[in-house]
XYZ file of N, CA and C in Angstrom:
528
model
N -27.455 -8.593 14.548
C -27.054 -7.812 15.560
C -27.928 -7.217 16.633
N -28.978 -6.547 15.411
C -30.049 -5.740 15.987
C -30.984 -6.338 17.249
N -31.181 -7.977 16.942
C -31.938 -8.992 17.862
C -31.221 -9.096 19.059
N -29.815 -9.222 18.824
C -29.304 -9.480 19.907
C -29.237 -8.418 20.637
N -28.964 -7.254 20.232
C -28.917 -5.671 21.406
C -30.479 -5.493 21.872
N -31.202 -5.809 21.400
C -32.896 -5.728 21.591
C -32.878 -7.031 22.954
N -32.454 -8.085 22.607
C -32.566 -9.149 23.826
C -31.847 -8.987 25.018
N -30.655 -8.391 25.054
C -29.421 -7.964 25.714
C -30.130 -6.459 26.385
N -30.751 -5.697 26.055
C -31.165 -4.612 26.814
C -32.427 -5.083 27.028
N -33.477 -5.695 27.078
C -34.406 -6.235 27.942
C -34.235 -7.097 29.021
N -32.836 -7.724 29.324
C -32.707 -8.143 30.335
C -31.662 -7.671 31.038
N -31.377 -6.319 30.474
C -30.690 -5.517 31.501
C -31.742 -4.552 32.362
N -32.856 -4.486 31.684
C -33.828 -4.103 32.311
C -34.298 -4.694 33.007
N -34.531 -5.781 32.924
C -35.273 -6.574 33.953
C -34.100 -7.070 35.362
N -33.363 -7.081 35.155
C -31.906 -7.106 36.014
C -31.588 -6.003 36.556
N -31.874 -5.093 35.703
C -31.920 -3.332 36.911
C -33.259 -3.470 37.818
N -34.379 -3.559 37.405
C -35.301 -3.570 38.151
C -35.317 -4.865 39.158
N -34.445 -5.971 39.242
C -34.507 -6.653 40.523
C -34.031 -6.077 41.140
N -32.514 -5.766 40.639
C -31.383 -5.182 41.706
C -32.309 -4.015 42.444
N -32.635 -3.033 41.623
C -32.844 -1.994 42.697
C -33.950 -2.383 43.310
N -35.180 -3.303 43.312
C -36.189 -3.170 43.849
C -35.633 -4.063 45.099
N -34.175 -4.285 45.044
C -33.768 -5.150 46.319
C -32.669 -4.277 47.363
N -32.581 -2.776 46.583
C -31.978 -2.328 47.304
C -30.633 -1.957 47.197
N -29.886 -2.549 46.120
C -28.827 -2.748 45.516
C -28.195 -1.737 44.663
N -26.779 -0.972 45.078
C -26.371 -0.253 44.506
C -25.350 -0.567 43.597
N -25.679 -0.385 42.302
C -24.872 -1.425 41.203
C -25.025 -0.260 40.087
N -23.910 -0.730 38.740
C -23.317 0.010 37.870
C -23.509 -0.986 36.745
N -24.339 -0.812 35.535
C -24.188 -2.096 34.544
C -23.371 -1.610 33.372
N -22.949 -2.577 32.865
C -22.256 -2.042 31.336
C -22.670 -2.580 30.094
N -23.019 -2.568 29.025
C -23.409 -3.088 27.878
C -21.922 -3.467 27.260
N -21.146 -4.548 27.785
C -20.062 -4.805 26.701
C -19.967 -5.115 25.213
N -21.498 -5.802 25.313
C -21.737 -6.220 23.288
C -21.585 -4.935 22.445
N -22.293 -3.830 23.256
C -22.437 -2.647 22.726
C -21.425 -1.729 22.624
N -20.276 -1.806 23.663
C -19.166 -1.203 23.719
C -18.695 -2.087 22.590
N -18.276 -3.254 22.494
C -17.459 -3.745 21.555
C -17.757 -3.657 20.241
N -19.262 -3.100 19.736
C -19.462 -2.828 18.801
C -19.229 -1.228 18.160
N -19.248 -0.366 19.288
C -18.729 1.167 18.841
C -17.649 1.058 19.017
N -16.552 -0.283 19.703
C -15.314 -0.153 19.496
C -14.858 -0.443 18.351
N -15.213 -1.338 17.580
C -15.204 -1.963 16.406
C -15.229 -1.098 15.222
N -16.427 -0.541 15.145
C -16.840 0.857 14.257
C -15.904 2.103 14.733
N -15.351 2.251 15.915
C -14.797 3.390 15.486
C -12.932 2.925 14.946
N -12.834 1.467 15.120
C -11.109 0.745 14.827
C -11.328 0.955 12.517
N -13.142 0.347 12.598
C -12.748 0.217 11.544
C -12.871 1.641 10.431
N -13.234 3.029 11.342
C -12.797 4.504 10.746
C -11.778 4.675 10.649
N -10.716 4.361 11.901
C -9.291 4.536 11.968
C -8.619 3.969 11.110
N -8.823 2.567 9.980
C -8.338 1.768 9.707
C -8.583 2.608 7.763
N -9.698 3.063 7.940
C -10.397 3.765 6.510
C -9.323 4.386 6.520
N -9.138 5.538 7.631
C -8.101 6.790 7.639
C -6.830 6.595 6.977
N -6.304 5.627 8.221
C -4.995 4.917 7.521
C -4.517 4.790 6.214
N -5.974 4.113 5.923
C -5.400 3.045 4.115
C -5.479 4.525 3.537
N -6.871 5.737 3.683
C -6.569 6.543 2.581
C -5.385 7.415 2.835
N -4.313 7.434 3.955
C -3.269 8.101 4.035
C -2.165 7.360 3.076
N -2.112 5.876 3.472
C -1.047 5.154 2.886
C -1.206 5.194 1.279
N -2.356 5.397 0.596
C -2.582 5.448 -0.698
C -2.372 6.335 -1.157
N -2.263 7.945 -0.613
C -2.179 9.222 -0.785
C -0.091 9.355 -0.711
N 0.088 8.189 0.312
C 1.578 8.379 0.071
C 2.305 7.252 -1.246
N 1.643 6.320 -1.594
C 1.845 5.511 -2.602
C 1.605 6.877 -3.857
N 0.457 7.021 -3.571
C 0.271 7.698 -5.382
C 1.428 9.051 -5.229
N 1.499 9.438 -4.417
C 2.704 10.442 -4.461
C 4.152 10.377 -4.792
N 4.490 9.030 -3.950
C 5.821 8.432 -4.606
C 5.398 7.805 -6.288
N 4.293 7.202 -6.599
C 4.268 6.931 -8.076
C 4.303 7.894 -8.773
N 4.128 9.206 -8.299
C 3.704 10.238 -9.106
C 5.508 10.763 -9.304
N 6.031 11.032 -7.892
C 7.965 11.699 -8.664
C 8.266 10.449 -9.328
N 8.280 9.229 -9.573
C 8.996 8.294 -10.375
C 8.522 8.541 -11.766
N 7.156 9.161 -11.841
C 6.970 9.220 -13.377
C 7.534 10.430 -13.839
N 7.528 11.385 -12.888
C 7.830 13.094 -12.987
C 9.497 13.075 -13.636
N 10.194 12.355 -12.590
C 11.770 12.091 -12.366
C 12.279 11.424 -13.793
N 11.165 10.152 -14.280
C 11.575 9.706 -15.826
C 10.924 10.280 -16.610
N 10.171 10.798 -16.457
C 9.926 11.927 -18.143
C 10.332 12.748 -18.128
N 10.891 13.267 -16.908
C 11.739 14.396 -16.932
C 13.435 14.339 -17.236
N 13.608 13.860 -16.945
C 14.719 13.489 -17.331
C 15.342 12.636 -19.014
N 14.180 12.432 -19.206
C 14.199 11.782 -21.044
C 14.775 12.740 -21.576
N 14.510 14.335 -21.491
C 15.535 15.373 -22.341
C 17.159 14.923 -22.374
N 17.647 15.164 -21.235
C 18.319 14.643 -20.656
C 19.489 13.794 -21.412
N 18.723 12.575 -21.188
C 19.170 11.222 -21.307
C 19.213 10.933 -23.051
N 18.139 11.825 -23.962
C 18.763 11.892 -25.242
C 19.987 12.091 -25.566
N 20.769 12.974 -25.044
C 22.318 12.833 -25.193
C 22.841 11.660 -25.186
N 23.183 11.226 -24.559
C 23.442 9.515 -23.628
C 23.186 8.679 -25.155
N 21.617 8.350 -25.234
C 21.379 7.619 -25.661
C 21.636 7.896 -27.312
N 21.669 9.075 -27.693
C 22.210 9.297 -28.964
C 24.143 9.017 -29.199
N 24.342 9.274 -28.413
C 26.287 8.262 -28.238
C 26.110 7.095 -27.905
N 25.114 6.454 -27.167
C 25.435 4.790 -27.161
C 25.080 4.315 -28.638
N 23.829 4.860 -29.437
C 23.233 4.546 -30.405
C 24.528 4.546 -31.745
N 25.253 5.561 -31.472
C 26.214 6.023 -32.203
C 27.556 5.180 -32.180
N 27.758 4.166 -31.229
C 28.875 3.717 -31.160
C 28.106 2.370 -30.877
N 26.937 1.936 -31.780
C 26.706 0.480 -32.233
C 25.696 0.042 -31.027
N 24.938 0.645 -30.002
C 23.993 -0.142 -29.357
C 22.917 -0.332 -30.304
N 22.165 -1.098 -30.278
C 20.617 -0.848 -31.284
C 19.544 -0.667 -29.919
N 18.506 0.064 -31.007
C 17.346 0.266 -30.147
C 16.893 -0.739 -29.260
N 16.978 -2.222 -29.515
C 16.147 -3.125 -28.642
C 17.418 -2.947 -27.371
N 18.886 -2.956 -27.365
C 19.502 -3.142 -26.643
C 18.943 -1.403 -25.566
N 19.062 -0.807 -26.703
C 18.075 0.808 -25.509
C 17.589 0.087 -24.644
N 15.651 -0.021 -24.720
C 14.920 -0.790 -24.441
C 15.000 -1.630 -23.226
N 16.149 -2.631 -23.479
C 16.789 -3.236 -22.485
C 17.110 -2.605 -21.277
N 18.397 -1.692 -21.381
C 18.699 -1.141 -20.718
C 18.007 -0.098 -19.516
N 17.052 0.212 -20.760
C 15.862 0.962 -19.636
C 15.119 0.200 -18.504
N 14.673 -1.238 -19.106
C 13.984 -2.018 -18.102
C 14.904 -2.569 -17.731
N 15.983 -2.256 -17.213
C 16.757 -3.243 -16.292
C 16.975 -1.985 -15.447
N 16.899 -0.682 -15.257
C 16.631 0.008 -14.916
C 15.712 0.526 -13.744
N 14.686 0.357 -14.510
C 13.410 0.175 -13.783
C 12.849 -0.305 -13.024
N 13.795 -2.156 -13.080
C 13.419 -3.226 -12.631
C 14.488 -3.334 -11.054
N 15.897 -2.172 -11.350
C 16.397 -1.944 -10.073
C 15.301 -0.682 -9.195
N 14.729 0.061 -10.016
C 13.633 1.325 -9.157
C 12.465 -0.259 -8.507
N 11.785 -1.085 -9.165
C 11.115 -1.767 -8.620
C 11.365 -2.501 -7.889
N 12.447 -3.061 -7.856
C 13.102 -3.990 -6.909
C 12.881 -3.781 -5.338
N 12.866 -3.083 -4.695
C 13.205 -2.302 -3.554
C 11.773 -2.366 -2.521
N 11.476 -1.409 -3.364
C 9.798 -1.673 -2.465
C 8.892 -2.665 -2.402
N 9.354 -3.295 -3.537
C 8.221 -4.634 -3.932
C 8.647 -5.721 -2.947
N 10.123 -5.894 -2.825
C 11.019 -6.805 -2.288
C 10.470 -6.432 -0.691
N 10.428 -4.859 -0.322
C 10.121 -5.015 0.742
C 8.352 -4.825 1.255
N 7.525 -5.085 0.304
C 6.223 -4.908 0.465
C 6.004 -6.636 0.658
N 6.509 -7.386 -0.064
C 6.276 -8.572 0.034
C 6.632 -9.476 0.986
N 8.250 -9.581 1.074
C 8.922 -9.900 1.983
C 9.076 -9.651 3.499
N 9.168 -8.502 3.899
C 9.262 -7.964 5.176
C 8.027 -7.529 5.734
N 6.961 -6.742 5.438
C 5.562 -6.787 5.808
C 5.044 -8.098 6.795
N 5.332 -9.550 6.113
C 4.881 -10.524 6.480
C 5.751 -11.034 7.487
N 6.834 -10.787 7.366
C 7.711 -11.071 8.315
C 7.535 -10.671 9.783
N 7.547 -9.002 9.310
C 7.423 -8.294 11.044
C 6.168 -8.405 11.447
N 5.031 -8.351 10.200
C 3.775 -9.169 11.268
C 3.398 -10.379 12.273
N 4.275 -11.533 11.550
C 4.851 -12.611 12.505
C 5.702 -12.455 13.902
N 6.694 -11.401 13.418
C 7.415 -11.043 14.749
C 6.753 -10.222 15.692
N 5.757 -9.593 15.232
C 5.227 -8.745 16.127
C 4.071 -9.491 17.001
N 3.576 -10.698 16.151
C 2.587 -11.434 16.919
C 3.342 -12.246 18.000
N 4.401 -12.381 17.666
C 5.291 -13.957 18.666
C 5.749 -12.542 20.244
N 6.043 -11.296 19.389
C 6.070 -10.445 20.431
C 4.861 -10.178 21.639
N 4.128 -10.264 21.206
C 2.375 -10.406 21.983
C 1.968 -11.372 22.243
N 2.780 -12.621 22.036
C 2.300 -13.922 22.149
C 0.658 -14.210 22.106
N 0.387 -13.680 20.723
C -0.879 -14.024 19.570
C -0.058 -15.286 19.150
N -1.357 -15.993 18.712
C -1.028 -17.157 17.911
C -0.848 -16.690 16.672
N 0.306 -17.444 16.202
C 1.011 -16.926 14.631
C 0.208 -17.602 13.333
N -0.512 -18.695 13.705
C -1.234 -19.201 13.023
C -2.654 -18.225 12.528
N -3.017 -17.419 13.107
C -4.073 -16.619 13.179
C -3.208 -15.003 12.233
N -2.061 -15.245 12.204
C -1.393 -14.277 11.538
C -1.482 -14.289 10.034
N -1.930 -15.428 9.644
C -1.940 -15.562 7.720
C -3.516 -15.421 7.361
N -4.296 -14.919 8.228
C -5.643 -14.485 7.768
C -5.586 -12.737 7.895
N -4.708 -12.502 8.862
C -4.601 -10.795 9.535
C -3.350 -10.461 8.462
N -2.667 -11.290 7.632
C -1.631 -10.392 6.761
C -2.400 -9.878 5.629
N -2.749 -8.468 4.794
C -3.768 -8.231 3.757
C -2.706 -8.600 2.373
N -3.144 -10.135 2.033
C -2.089 -10.323 1.042
C -2.438 -9.353 -0.013
N -4.490 -9.532 -0.080
C -4.524 -8.986 -1.902
C -4.158 -7.334 -1.700
N -4.350 -6.936 -0.881
C -3.750 -5.091 -1.184
C -1.910 -5.394 -0.996
N -1.640 -6.187 -0.707
C -0.019 -6.111 -0.973
C -0.067 -6.079 -2.155
N -0.023 -7.618 -2.921
C -0.206 -8.045 -4.210
C -0.751 -6.889 -5.141
N -1.877 -6.251 -5.009
C -2.142 -4.967 -5.912
C -1.308 -3.334 -5.480
N -0.768 -3.532 -4.617
C 0.278 -2.496 -4.062
C 1.439 -2.791 -5.018
N 1.886 -4.082 -5.015
C 2.958 -4.505 -6.125
C 2.827 -4.415 -7.392
N 1.874 -4.655 -8.163
C 1.300 -4.776 -9.245
C 1.058 -3.483 -9.880
N 0.996 -2.127 -9.055
C 0.636 -1.293 -8.915
C 2.161 -0.180 -9.259
N 2.735 -0.500 -8.436
C 3.846 -0.420 -8.463
C 4.987 -0.440 -10.199
N 4.632 -1.857 -10.156
C 5.331 -2.386 -11.369
C 4.789 -1.516 -12.954
N 3.389 -2.161 -12.697
C 2.885 -1.388 -13.719
C 3.058 -0.069 -14.269
N 2.919 1.030 -13.226
C 3.326 2.370 -13.228
C 5.017 2.650 -13.662
N 5.936 1.819 -13.072
C 7.232 2.346 -13.633
C 7.336 1.947 -14.440
N 6.883 0.371 -15.080
C 7.246 0.609 -16.407
C 6.671 1.030 -17.509
N 5.700 1.692 -17.348
C 4.825 2.398 -18.269
C 5.661 3.805 -18.218
N 5.710 4.082 -17.197
C 6.596 5.684 -17.196
C 8.352 5.466 -18.271
N 8.611 3.995 -17.710
C 10.427 4.019 -19.057
C 9.790 3.686 -19.864
N 8.863 3.298 -20.277
C 8.324 2.716 -21.973
C 7.657 3.686 -22.164
N 7.050 4.908 -21.728
C 6.801 5.955 -22.453
C 8.035 7.237 -22.351
N 9.571 7.222 -21.815
C 10.302 7.509 -21.448
C 11.211 7.170 -22.727
N 11.509 5.958 -23.068
C 12.173 5.162 -23.946
C 11.663 5.661 -25.308
N 10.215 5.875 -25.498
C 9.161 6.079 -26.611
C 9.190 7.947 -27.597
N 9.506 8.289 -26.552
C 9.731 9.284 -26.406
C 11.620 10.227 -26.947
N 12.644 9.238 -26.514
C 13.985 9.383 -26.637
C 13.970 8.749 -28.164
N 13.463 7.617 -28.884
C 13.530 6.984 -29.722
C 12.499 7.572 -31.054
N 11.714 8.460 -30.779
C 10.722 9.106 -31.244
C 11.644 10.425 -32.037
N 12.391 10.797 -31.727
C 13.024 11.719 -32.432
C 14.471 11.978 -33.381
N 14.858 13.076 -33.627
C 16.354 12.687 -34.329
C 16.925 12.551 -33.527
N 17.714 11.443 -33.092
C 19.028 12.008 -32.473
C 20.142 12.249 -33.197
N 20.387 12.222 -34.210
C 21.709 13.180 -34.840
C 21.768 14.328 -34.146
N 20.884 14.562 -34.189
C 21.110 16.267 -33.573
C 21.805 16.615 -32.485
N 21.144 15.404 -31.255
C 22.019 15.537 -30.557
C 23.529 15.531 -30.525
N 24.210 14.611 -31.275
C 25.297 14.520 -31.861
C 26.377 15.912 -32.120
N 25.586 16.765 -32.505
C 26.136 17.890 -33.316
C 26.696 18.915 -32.196
N 27.868 19.270 -32.253
C 27.957 20.215 -31.223
C 27.745 21.854 -31.075
N 27.710 22.121 -30.171
C 26.943 23.481 -30.244
C 28.209 24.600 -30.647
C-alpha cells in the first residue's frame, strides 16, 4: 500500500503541475487514501461494537451464573422432597440438565439460525450478491459465542447440583 500511495502522490503532483501551468482551476481528490482512511475508521468502529457486544454477553452470562447459584439454596428443599419420594441423584442431574438446555436453546438457536437468515434478507433488500453473504457471515464468532453460552450454563448448573447434593438433604425436610 505504501508504494501505491507514493506512486499516486507522484502522479498527483505531476498532474497538478501540468494543470496549473495551463491555468485551469481544479480540485483533486485522492480516493485511494480516502478509502484507506475510511476502512481504518470502519475497523475501529467494528472493534468498538465487538467489545460492546462481548460486554453485553458477559453481563448476560454472569447473570445466568448468579441466578443459578443463588437459587441453589432455595432448591435444596425441593430436591430433598423429590429425593424423599424416590428420585435418584442421576435423575436430579438429568432434570437440571434439561432445565439448562431450556435456557441454552433460545440464544443459541437465535445466534446460529436467525443471524445468517437476517444477513441474507438484508443483502437481498440492498440488492447485494447473496453469494457474497457466505464470506460476510461471521461463522467462527457465532460458533464460539454459542460454545461459550453452552459451556458457562452447563458448568453453572453442574456446580449448582453438586452444591445441593453435597450437603445433608434430610435437614431440609424437617419442619421448623
